[in-house]
mmCIF file of C-alpha atoms in Angstrom:
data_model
loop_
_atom_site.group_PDB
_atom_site.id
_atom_site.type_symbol
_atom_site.label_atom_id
_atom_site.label_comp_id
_atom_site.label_asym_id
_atom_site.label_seq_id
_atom_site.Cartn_x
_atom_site.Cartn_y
_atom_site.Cartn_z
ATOM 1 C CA UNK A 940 122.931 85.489 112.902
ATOM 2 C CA UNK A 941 120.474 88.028 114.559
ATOM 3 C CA UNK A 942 120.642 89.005 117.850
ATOM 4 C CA UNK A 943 118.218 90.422 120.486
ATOM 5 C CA UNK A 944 119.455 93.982 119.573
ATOM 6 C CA UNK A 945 118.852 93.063 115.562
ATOM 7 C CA UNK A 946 116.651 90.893 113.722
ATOM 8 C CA UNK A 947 118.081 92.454 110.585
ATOM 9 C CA UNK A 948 118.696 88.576 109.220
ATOM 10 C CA UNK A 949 115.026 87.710 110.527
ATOM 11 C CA UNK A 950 112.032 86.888 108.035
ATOM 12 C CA UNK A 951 108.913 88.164 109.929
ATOM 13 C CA UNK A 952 105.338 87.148 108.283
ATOM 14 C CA UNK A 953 102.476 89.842 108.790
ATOM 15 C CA UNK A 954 98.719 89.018 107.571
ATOM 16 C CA UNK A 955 95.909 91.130 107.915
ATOM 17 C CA UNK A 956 92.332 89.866 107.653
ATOM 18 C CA UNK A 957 90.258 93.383 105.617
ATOM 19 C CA UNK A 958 86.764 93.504 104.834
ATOM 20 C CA UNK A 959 87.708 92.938 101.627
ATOM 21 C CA UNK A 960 91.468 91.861 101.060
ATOM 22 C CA UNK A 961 93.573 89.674 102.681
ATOM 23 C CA UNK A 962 97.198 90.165 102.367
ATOM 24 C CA UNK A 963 100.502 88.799 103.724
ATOM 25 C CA UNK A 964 103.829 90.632 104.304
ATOM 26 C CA UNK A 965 107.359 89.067 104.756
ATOM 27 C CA UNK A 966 109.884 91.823 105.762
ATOM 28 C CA UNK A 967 112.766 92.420 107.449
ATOM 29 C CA UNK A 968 113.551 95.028 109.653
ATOM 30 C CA UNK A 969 116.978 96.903 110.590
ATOM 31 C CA UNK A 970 117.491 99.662 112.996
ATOM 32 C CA UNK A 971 113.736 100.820 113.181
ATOM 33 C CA UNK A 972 113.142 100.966 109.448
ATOM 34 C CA UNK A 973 111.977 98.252 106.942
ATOM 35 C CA UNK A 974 114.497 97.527 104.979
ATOM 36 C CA UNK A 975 112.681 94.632 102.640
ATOM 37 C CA UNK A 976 108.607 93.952 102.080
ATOM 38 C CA UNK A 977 107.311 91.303 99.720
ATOM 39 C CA UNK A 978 103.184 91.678 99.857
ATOM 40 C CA UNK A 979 100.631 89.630 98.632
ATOM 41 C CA UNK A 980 96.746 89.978 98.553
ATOM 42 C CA UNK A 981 93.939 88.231 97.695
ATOM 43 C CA UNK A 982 90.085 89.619 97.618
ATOM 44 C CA UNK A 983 88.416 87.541 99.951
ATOM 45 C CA UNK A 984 85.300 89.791 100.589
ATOM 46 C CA UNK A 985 85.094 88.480 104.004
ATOM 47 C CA UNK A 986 82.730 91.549 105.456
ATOM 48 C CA UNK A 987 80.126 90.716 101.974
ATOM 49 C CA UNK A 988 76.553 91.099 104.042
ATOM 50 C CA UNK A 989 77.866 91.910 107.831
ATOM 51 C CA UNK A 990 76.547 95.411 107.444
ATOM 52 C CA UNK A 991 72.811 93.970 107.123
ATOM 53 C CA UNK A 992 73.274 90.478 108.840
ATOM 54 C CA UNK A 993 75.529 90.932 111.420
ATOM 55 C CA UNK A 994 76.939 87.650 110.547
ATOM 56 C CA UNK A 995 80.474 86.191 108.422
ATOM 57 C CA UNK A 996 78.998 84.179 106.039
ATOM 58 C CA UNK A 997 80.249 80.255 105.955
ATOM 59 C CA UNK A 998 81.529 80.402 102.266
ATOM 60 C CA UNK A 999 83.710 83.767 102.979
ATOM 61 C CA UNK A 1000 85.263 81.795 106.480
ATOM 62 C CA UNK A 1001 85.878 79.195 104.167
ATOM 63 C CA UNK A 1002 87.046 81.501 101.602
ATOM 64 C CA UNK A 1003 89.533 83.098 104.157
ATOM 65 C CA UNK A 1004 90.675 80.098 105.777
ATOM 66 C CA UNK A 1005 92.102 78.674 102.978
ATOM 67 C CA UNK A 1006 93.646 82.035 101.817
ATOM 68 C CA UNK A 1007 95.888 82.005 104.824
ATOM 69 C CA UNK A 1008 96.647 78.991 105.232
ATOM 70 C CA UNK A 1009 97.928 79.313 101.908
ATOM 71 C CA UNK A 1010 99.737 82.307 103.604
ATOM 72 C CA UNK A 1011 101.226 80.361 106.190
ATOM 73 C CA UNK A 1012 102.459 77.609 103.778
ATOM 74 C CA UNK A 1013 103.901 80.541 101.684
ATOM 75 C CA UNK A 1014 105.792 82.345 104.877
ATOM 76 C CA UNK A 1015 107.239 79.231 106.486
ATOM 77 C CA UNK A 1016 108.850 77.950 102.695
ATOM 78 C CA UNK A 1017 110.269 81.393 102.271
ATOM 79 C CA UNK A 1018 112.375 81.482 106.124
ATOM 80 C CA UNK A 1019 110.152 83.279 108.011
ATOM 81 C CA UNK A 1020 110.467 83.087 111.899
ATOM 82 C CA UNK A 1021 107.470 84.198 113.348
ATOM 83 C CA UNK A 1022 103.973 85.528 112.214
ATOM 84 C CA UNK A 1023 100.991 88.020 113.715
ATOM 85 C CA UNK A 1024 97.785 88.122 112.237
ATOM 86 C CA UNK A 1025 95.635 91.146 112.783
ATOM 87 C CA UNK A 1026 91.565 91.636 112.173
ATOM 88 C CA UNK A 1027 90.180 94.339 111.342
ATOM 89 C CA UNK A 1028 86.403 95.965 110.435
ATOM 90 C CA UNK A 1029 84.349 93.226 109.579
ATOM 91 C CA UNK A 1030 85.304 91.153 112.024
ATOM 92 C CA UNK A 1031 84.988 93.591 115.067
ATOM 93 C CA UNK A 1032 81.560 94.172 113.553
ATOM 94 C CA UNK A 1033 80.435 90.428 113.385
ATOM 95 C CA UNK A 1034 78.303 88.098 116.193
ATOM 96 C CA UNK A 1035 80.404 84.866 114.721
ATOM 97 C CA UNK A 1036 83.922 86.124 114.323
ATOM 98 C CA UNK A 1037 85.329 83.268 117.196
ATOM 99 C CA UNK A 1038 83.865 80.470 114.066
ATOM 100 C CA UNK A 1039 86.679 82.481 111.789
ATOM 101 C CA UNK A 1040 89.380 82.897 114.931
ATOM 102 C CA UNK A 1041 89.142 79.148 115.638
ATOM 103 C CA UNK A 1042 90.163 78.370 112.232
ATOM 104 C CA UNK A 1043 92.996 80.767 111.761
ATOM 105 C CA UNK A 1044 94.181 78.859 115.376
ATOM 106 C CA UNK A 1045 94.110 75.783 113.886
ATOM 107 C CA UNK A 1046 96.479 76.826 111.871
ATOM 108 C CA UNK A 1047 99.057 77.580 114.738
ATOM 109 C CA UNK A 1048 98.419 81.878 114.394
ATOM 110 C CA UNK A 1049 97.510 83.498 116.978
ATOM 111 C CA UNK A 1050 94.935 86.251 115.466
ATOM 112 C CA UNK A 1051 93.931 89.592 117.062
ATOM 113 C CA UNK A 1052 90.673 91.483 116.143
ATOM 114 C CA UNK A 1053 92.311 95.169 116.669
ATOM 115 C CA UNK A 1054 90.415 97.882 117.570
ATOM 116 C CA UNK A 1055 89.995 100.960 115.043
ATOM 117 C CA UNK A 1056 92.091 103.080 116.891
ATOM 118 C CA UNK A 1057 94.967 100.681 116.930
ATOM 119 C CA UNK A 1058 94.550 99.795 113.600
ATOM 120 C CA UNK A 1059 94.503 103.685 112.531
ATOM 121 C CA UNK A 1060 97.889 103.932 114.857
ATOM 122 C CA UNK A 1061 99.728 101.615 112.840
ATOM 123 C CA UNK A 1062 98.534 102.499 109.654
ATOM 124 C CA UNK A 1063 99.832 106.272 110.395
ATOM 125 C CA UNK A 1064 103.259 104.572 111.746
ATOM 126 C CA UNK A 1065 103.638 103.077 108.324
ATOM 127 C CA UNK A 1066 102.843 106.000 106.290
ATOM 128 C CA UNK A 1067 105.440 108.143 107.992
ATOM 129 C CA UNK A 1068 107.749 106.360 107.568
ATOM 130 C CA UNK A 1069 108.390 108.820 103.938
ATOM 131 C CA UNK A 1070 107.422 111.942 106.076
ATOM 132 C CA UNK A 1071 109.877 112.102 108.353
ATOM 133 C CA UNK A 1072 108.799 115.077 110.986
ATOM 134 C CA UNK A 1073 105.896 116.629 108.687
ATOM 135 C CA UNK A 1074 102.483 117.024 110.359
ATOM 136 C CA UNK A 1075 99.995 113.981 108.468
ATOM 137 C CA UNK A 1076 96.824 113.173 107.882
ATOM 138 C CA UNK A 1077 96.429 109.613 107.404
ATOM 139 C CA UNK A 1078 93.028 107.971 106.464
ATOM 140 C CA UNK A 1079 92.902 104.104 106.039
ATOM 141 C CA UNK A 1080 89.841 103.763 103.366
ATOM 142 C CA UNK A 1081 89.034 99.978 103.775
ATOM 143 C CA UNK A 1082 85.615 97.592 103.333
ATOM 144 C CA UNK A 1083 84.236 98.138 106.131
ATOM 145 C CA UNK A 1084 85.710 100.892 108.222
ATOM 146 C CA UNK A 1085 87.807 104.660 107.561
ATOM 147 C CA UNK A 1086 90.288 105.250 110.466
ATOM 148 C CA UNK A 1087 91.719 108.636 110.470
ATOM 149 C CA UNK A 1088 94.815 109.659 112.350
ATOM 150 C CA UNK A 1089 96.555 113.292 112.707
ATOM 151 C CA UNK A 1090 99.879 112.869 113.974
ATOM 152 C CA UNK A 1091 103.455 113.201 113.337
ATOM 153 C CA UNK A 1092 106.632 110.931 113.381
ATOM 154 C CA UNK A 1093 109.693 112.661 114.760
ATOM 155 C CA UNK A 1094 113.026 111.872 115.906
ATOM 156 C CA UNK A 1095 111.354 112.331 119.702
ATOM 157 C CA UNK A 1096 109.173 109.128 118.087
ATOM 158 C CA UNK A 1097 105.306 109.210 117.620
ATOM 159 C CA UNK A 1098 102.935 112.156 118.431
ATOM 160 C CA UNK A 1099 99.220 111.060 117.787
ATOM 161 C CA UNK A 1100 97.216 114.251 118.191
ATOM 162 C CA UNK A 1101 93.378 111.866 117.112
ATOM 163 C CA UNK A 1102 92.880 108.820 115.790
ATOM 164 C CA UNK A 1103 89.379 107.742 114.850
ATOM 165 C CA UNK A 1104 87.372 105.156 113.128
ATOM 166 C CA UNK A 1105 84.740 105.480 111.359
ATOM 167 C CA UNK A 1106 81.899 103.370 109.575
ATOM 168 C CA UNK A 1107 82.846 104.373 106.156
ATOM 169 C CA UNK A 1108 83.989 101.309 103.798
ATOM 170 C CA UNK A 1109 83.528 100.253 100.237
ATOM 171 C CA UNK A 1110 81.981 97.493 101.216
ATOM 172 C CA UNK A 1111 79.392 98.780 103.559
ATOM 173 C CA UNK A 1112 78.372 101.535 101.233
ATOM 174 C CA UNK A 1113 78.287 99.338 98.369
ATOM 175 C CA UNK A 1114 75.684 96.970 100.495
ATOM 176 C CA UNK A 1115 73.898 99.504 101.985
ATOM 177 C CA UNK A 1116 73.795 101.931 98.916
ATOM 178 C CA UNK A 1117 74.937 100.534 95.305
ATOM 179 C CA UNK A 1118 74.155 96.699 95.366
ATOM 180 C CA UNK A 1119 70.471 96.969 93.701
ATOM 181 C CA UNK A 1120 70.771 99.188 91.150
ATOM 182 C CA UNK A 1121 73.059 99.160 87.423
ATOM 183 C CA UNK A 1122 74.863 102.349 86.981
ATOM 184 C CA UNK A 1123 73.937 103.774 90.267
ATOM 185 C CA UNK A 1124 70.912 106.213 90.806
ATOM 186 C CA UNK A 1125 71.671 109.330 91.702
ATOM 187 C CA UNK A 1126 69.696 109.137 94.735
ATOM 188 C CA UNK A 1127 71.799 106.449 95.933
ATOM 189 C CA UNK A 1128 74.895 108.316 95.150
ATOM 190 C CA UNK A 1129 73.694 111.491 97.174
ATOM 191 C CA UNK A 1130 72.560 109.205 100.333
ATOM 192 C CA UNK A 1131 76.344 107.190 100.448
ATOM 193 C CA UNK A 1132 77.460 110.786 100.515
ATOM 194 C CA UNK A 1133 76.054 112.221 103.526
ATOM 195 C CA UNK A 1134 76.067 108.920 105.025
ATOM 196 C CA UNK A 1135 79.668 109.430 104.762
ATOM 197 C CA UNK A 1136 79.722 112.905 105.545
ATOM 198 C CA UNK A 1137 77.894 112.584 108.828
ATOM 199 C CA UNK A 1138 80.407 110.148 109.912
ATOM 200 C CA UNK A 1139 83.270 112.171 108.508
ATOM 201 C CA UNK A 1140 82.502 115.844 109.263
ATOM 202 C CA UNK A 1141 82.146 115.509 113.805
ATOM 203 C CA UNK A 1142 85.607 113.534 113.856
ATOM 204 C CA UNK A 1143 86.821 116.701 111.365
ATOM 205 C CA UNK A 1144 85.326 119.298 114.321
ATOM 206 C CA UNK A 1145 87.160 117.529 116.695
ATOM 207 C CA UNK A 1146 90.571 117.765 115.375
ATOM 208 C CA UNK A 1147 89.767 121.881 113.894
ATOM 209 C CA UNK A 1148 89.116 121.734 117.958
ATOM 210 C CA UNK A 1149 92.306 120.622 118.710
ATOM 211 C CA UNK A 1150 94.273 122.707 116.478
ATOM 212 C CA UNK A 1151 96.067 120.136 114.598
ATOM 213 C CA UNK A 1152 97.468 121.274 111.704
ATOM 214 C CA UNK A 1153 97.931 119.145 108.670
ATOM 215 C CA UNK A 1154 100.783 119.237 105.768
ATOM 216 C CA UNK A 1155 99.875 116.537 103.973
ATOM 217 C CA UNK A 1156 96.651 114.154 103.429
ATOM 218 C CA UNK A 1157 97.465 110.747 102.685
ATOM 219 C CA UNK A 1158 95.201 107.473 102.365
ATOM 220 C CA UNK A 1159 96.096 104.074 101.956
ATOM 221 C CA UNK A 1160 94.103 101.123 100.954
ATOM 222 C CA UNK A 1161 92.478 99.436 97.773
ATOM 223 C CA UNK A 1162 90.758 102.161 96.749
ATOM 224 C CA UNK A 1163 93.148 104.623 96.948
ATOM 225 C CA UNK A 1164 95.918 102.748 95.175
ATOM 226 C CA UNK A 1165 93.186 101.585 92.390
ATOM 227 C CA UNK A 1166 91.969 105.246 91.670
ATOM 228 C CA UNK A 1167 95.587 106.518 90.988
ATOM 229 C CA UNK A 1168 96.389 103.112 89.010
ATOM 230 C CA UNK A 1169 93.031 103.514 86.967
ATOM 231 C CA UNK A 1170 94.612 107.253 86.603
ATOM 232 C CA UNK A 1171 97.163 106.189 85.034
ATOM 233 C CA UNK A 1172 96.353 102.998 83.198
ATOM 234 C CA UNK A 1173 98.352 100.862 84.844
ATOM 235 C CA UNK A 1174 98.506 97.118 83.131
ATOM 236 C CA UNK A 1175 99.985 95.390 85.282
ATOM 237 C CA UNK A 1176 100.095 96.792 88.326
ATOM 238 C CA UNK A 1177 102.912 98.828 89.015
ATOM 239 C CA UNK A 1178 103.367 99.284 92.824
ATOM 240 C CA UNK A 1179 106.328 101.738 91.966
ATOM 241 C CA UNK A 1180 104.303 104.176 90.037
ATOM 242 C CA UNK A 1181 101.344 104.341 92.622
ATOM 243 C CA UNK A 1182 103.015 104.218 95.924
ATOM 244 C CA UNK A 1183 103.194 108.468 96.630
ATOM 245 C CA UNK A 1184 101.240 109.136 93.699
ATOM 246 C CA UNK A 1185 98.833 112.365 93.980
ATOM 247 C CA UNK A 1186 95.373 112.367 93.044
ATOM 248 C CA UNK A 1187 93.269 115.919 92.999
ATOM 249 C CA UNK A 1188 89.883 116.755 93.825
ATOM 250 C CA UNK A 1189 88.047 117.274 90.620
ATOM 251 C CA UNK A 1190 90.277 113.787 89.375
ATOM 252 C CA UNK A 1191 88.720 111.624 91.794
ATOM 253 C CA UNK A 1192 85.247 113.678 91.182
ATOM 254 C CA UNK A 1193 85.609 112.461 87.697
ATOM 255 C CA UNK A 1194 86.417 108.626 88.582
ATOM 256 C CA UNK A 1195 83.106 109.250 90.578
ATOM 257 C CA UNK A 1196 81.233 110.414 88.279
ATOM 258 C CA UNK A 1197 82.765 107.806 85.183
ATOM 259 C CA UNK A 1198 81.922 104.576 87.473
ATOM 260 C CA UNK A 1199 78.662 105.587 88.402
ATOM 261 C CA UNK A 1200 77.731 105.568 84.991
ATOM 262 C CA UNK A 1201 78.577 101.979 83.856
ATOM 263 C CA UNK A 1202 77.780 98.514 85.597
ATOM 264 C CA UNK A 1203 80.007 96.783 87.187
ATOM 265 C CA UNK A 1204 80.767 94.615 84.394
ATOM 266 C CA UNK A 1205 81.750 97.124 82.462
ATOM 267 C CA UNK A 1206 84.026 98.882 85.283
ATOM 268 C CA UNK A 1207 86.009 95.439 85.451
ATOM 269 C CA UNK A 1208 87.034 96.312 82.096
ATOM 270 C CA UNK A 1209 88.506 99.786 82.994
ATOM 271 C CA UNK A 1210 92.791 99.678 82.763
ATOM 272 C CA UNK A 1211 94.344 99.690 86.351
ATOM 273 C CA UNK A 1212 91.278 98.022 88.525
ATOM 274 C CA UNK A 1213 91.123 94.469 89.451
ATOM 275 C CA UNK A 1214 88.081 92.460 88.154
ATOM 276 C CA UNK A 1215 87.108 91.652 91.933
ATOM 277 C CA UNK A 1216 87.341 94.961 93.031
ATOM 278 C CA UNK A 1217 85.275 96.330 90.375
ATOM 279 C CA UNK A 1218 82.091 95.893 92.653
ATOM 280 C CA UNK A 1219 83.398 97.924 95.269
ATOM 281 C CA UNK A 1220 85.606 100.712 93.613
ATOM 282 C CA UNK A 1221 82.215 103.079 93.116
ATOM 283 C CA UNK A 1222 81.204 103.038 96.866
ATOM 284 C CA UNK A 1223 85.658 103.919 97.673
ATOM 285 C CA UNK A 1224 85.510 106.610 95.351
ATOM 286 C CA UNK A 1225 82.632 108.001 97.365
ATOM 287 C CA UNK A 1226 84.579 108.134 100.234
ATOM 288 C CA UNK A 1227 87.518 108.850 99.037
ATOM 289 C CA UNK A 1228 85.815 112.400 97.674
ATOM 290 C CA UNK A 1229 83.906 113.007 100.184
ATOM 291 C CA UNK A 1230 87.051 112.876 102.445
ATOM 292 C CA UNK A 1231 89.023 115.326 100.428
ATOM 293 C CA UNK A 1232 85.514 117.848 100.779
ATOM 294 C CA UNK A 1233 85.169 117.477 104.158
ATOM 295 C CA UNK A 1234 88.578 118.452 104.845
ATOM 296 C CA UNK A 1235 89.110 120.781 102.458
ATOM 297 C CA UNK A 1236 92.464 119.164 100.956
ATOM 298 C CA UNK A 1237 92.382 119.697 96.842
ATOM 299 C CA UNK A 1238 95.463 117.020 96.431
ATOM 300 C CA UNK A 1239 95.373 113.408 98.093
ATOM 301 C CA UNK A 1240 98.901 111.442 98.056
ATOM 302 C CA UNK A 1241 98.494 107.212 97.963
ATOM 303 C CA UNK A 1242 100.766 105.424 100.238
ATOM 304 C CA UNK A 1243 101.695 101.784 99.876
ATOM 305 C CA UNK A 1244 103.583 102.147 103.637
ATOM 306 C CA UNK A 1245 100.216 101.315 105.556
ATOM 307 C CA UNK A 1246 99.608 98.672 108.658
ATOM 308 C CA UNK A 1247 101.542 95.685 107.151
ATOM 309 C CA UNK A 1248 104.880 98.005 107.173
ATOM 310 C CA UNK A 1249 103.311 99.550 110.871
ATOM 311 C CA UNK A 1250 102.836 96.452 111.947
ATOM 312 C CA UNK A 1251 106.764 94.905 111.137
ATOM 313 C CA UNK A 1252 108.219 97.533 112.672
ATOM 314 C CA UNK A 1253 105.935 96.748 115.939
ATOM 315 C CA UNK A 1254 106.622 92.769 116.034
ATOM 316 C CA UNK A 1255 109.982 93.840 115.149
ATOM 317 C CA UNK A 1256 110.005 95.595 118.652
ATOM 318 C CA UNK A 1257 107.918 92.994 120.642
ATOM 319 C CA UNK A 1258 110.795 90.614 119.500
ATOM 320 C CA UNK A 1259 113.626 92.906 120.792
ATOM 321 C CA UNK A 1260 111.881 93.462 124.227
ATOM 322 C CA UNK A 1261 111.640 97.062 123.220
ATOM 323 C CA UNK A 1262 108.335 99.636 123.853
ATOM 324 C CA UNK A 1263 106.304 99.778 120.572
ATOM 325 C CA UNK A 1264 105.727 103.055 118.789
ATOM 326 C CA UNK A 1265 102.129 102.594 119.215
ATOM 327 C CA UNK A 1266 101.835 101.615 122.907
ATOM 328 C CA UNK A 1267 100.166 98.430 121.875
ATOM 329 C CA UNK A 1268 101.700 94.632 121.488
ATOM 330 C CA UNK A 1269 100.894 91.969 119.244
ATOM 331 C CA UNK A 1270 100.123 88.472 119.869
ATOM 332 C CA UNK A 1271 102.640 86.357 118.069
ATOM 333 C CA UNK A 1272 103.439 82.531 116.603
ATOM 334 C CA UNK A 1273 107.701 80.962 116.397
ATOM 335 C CA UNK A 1274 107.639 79.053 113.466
ATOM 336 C CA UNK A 1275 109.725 75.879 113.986
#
């Protein structure tokens, strides 16, 4: 049985509401480390037209709502105890989100639209998790949002030198830039990448200001675990060969260059990339290279570890009565 000090023997349930995925975690955690993860995640393209409208669309708060309850069905069959549910870009960006909240209450969660900067935090907590005391740069490339967080994880626990967000998604630039036009114009391509320079380059200054050093670049998110499964031709998905895989400069320059030239039927055909995310994956690649320029790295590593592992470990502390790593608590439901 677990006890206050160790909820080793507890199931805990994690969802997280993207832009464009929504995924659930069931972990267990032991002694400040995860020691199990089952994920899944569904494309729900929840943020689909919030850049321009402002607005979730009815079908997509349909389309979510049933996802997780499916979720919560799923979570309470398997054992688990309790459950958080987090929100991220498109619904921090949207006039109607409480139509989406009120549904996701209804089914007995108790969800949280998290601010950027949180959501960065616990992204960068569950990256580090594999770089034990080594100075990081962790983006989180998502549908609607980029948050970026220099830090370190240490045995005198977590040192966030920055953490900002910025407006740089696959799905915004794919609404804003790539959503009229089959293969993209070049025109587009150049404006999606000083859109995403400009909001790349001042939170850049800011850290060279601060003098934080970086060892490593790391990104997490659809994108970023597509591009290295396209890489390598992955059929199926193998979540052991992409998790820490590197990706280069000019390799991700090529992806670029390769999607651009094809509609997005034809990119759904490409080995590694999921049919749904085939709209999307031109618009990530964009910022995934124009991330690497701005900051000079020549080698990006892919993490799998991102806010569903930071975010275990932080219910997993809530539960004990215990400060979080990130300074910030989640809202959470007992299953009975």
């Amino acid at each position: 049985m677990a006890t206050d000090g160790d909820t080793a023997d507890r199931l805990l349930a994690v969802i997280d509401i993207g832009t464009v995925t929504a995924r659930l975690a069931l972990s267990r955690v032991h002694k400040g480390r995860v020691v199990s993860l089952t994920k899944q995640s569904t494309i729900v393209n929840l943020g689909m037209g919030v850049d321009k409208t402002g607005r979730l669309d009815s079908a997509a708060i349909n389309h979510v709502s049933e996802c997780i309850a499916a979720y919560v069905a799923t979570a309470q069959e398997a054992g688990a105890e309790c459950a958080v549910c987090t929100l991220t870009s498109a619904a921090r960006d949207a006039d109607n989100s409480d139509e989406l909240l009120n549904r996701l209450q209804a089914l007995g969660l108790l969800p949280q639209v998290i601010p950027g900067e949180v959501e960065g935090q616990l992204t960068f907590l569950g990256v580090a998790q594999d770089f034990f005391a080594h100075k990081l740069l962790v983006a989180d490339n998502g549908g609607g949002s980029t948050e970026l967080a220099w830090g370190v994880l240490s045995a005198a626990g977590l040192d966030m030198g920055l953490v900002r967000s910025t407006n740089v998604g696959c799905r915004r630039l794919t609404d804003r830039y790539f959503s009229q036009h089959e293969p993209a114009r070049m025109e587009d391509l150049r404006a999606a990448h000083e859109f995403a320079a400009e909001q790349f380059a001042p939170v850049i200054a800011e850290a060279h200001t601060l003098h934080l050093q970086v060892e490593k670049l790391l990104a997490c998110g659809g994108t970023a675990t597509s591009l290295v499964a396209m890489t390598l031709e992955l059929e199926p998905y193998d979540s052991a060969r992409v998790h820490l895989g590197e990706l280069g400069y000019q390799e991700v320059c090529a992806l670029e260059e390769k999607l651009a030239g094809l509609t997005v039927e034809e990119r759904a055909q490409l080995p590694g990339l999921q049919t749904k995310r085939a709209p999307v994956i031109l618009a990530g690649s964009v910022a995934i290279s124009e991330l690497m320029k701005q900051t000079g790295c020549e080698t990006l590593t892919v993490s799998e570890s991102d806010l569903l592992v930071g975010m275990s470990l932080t219910l997993d502390a809530v539960i004990r009565e215990e400060t979080t790593a990130v300074g910030w608590r989640p809202n959470f439901t007992h299953f009975d």
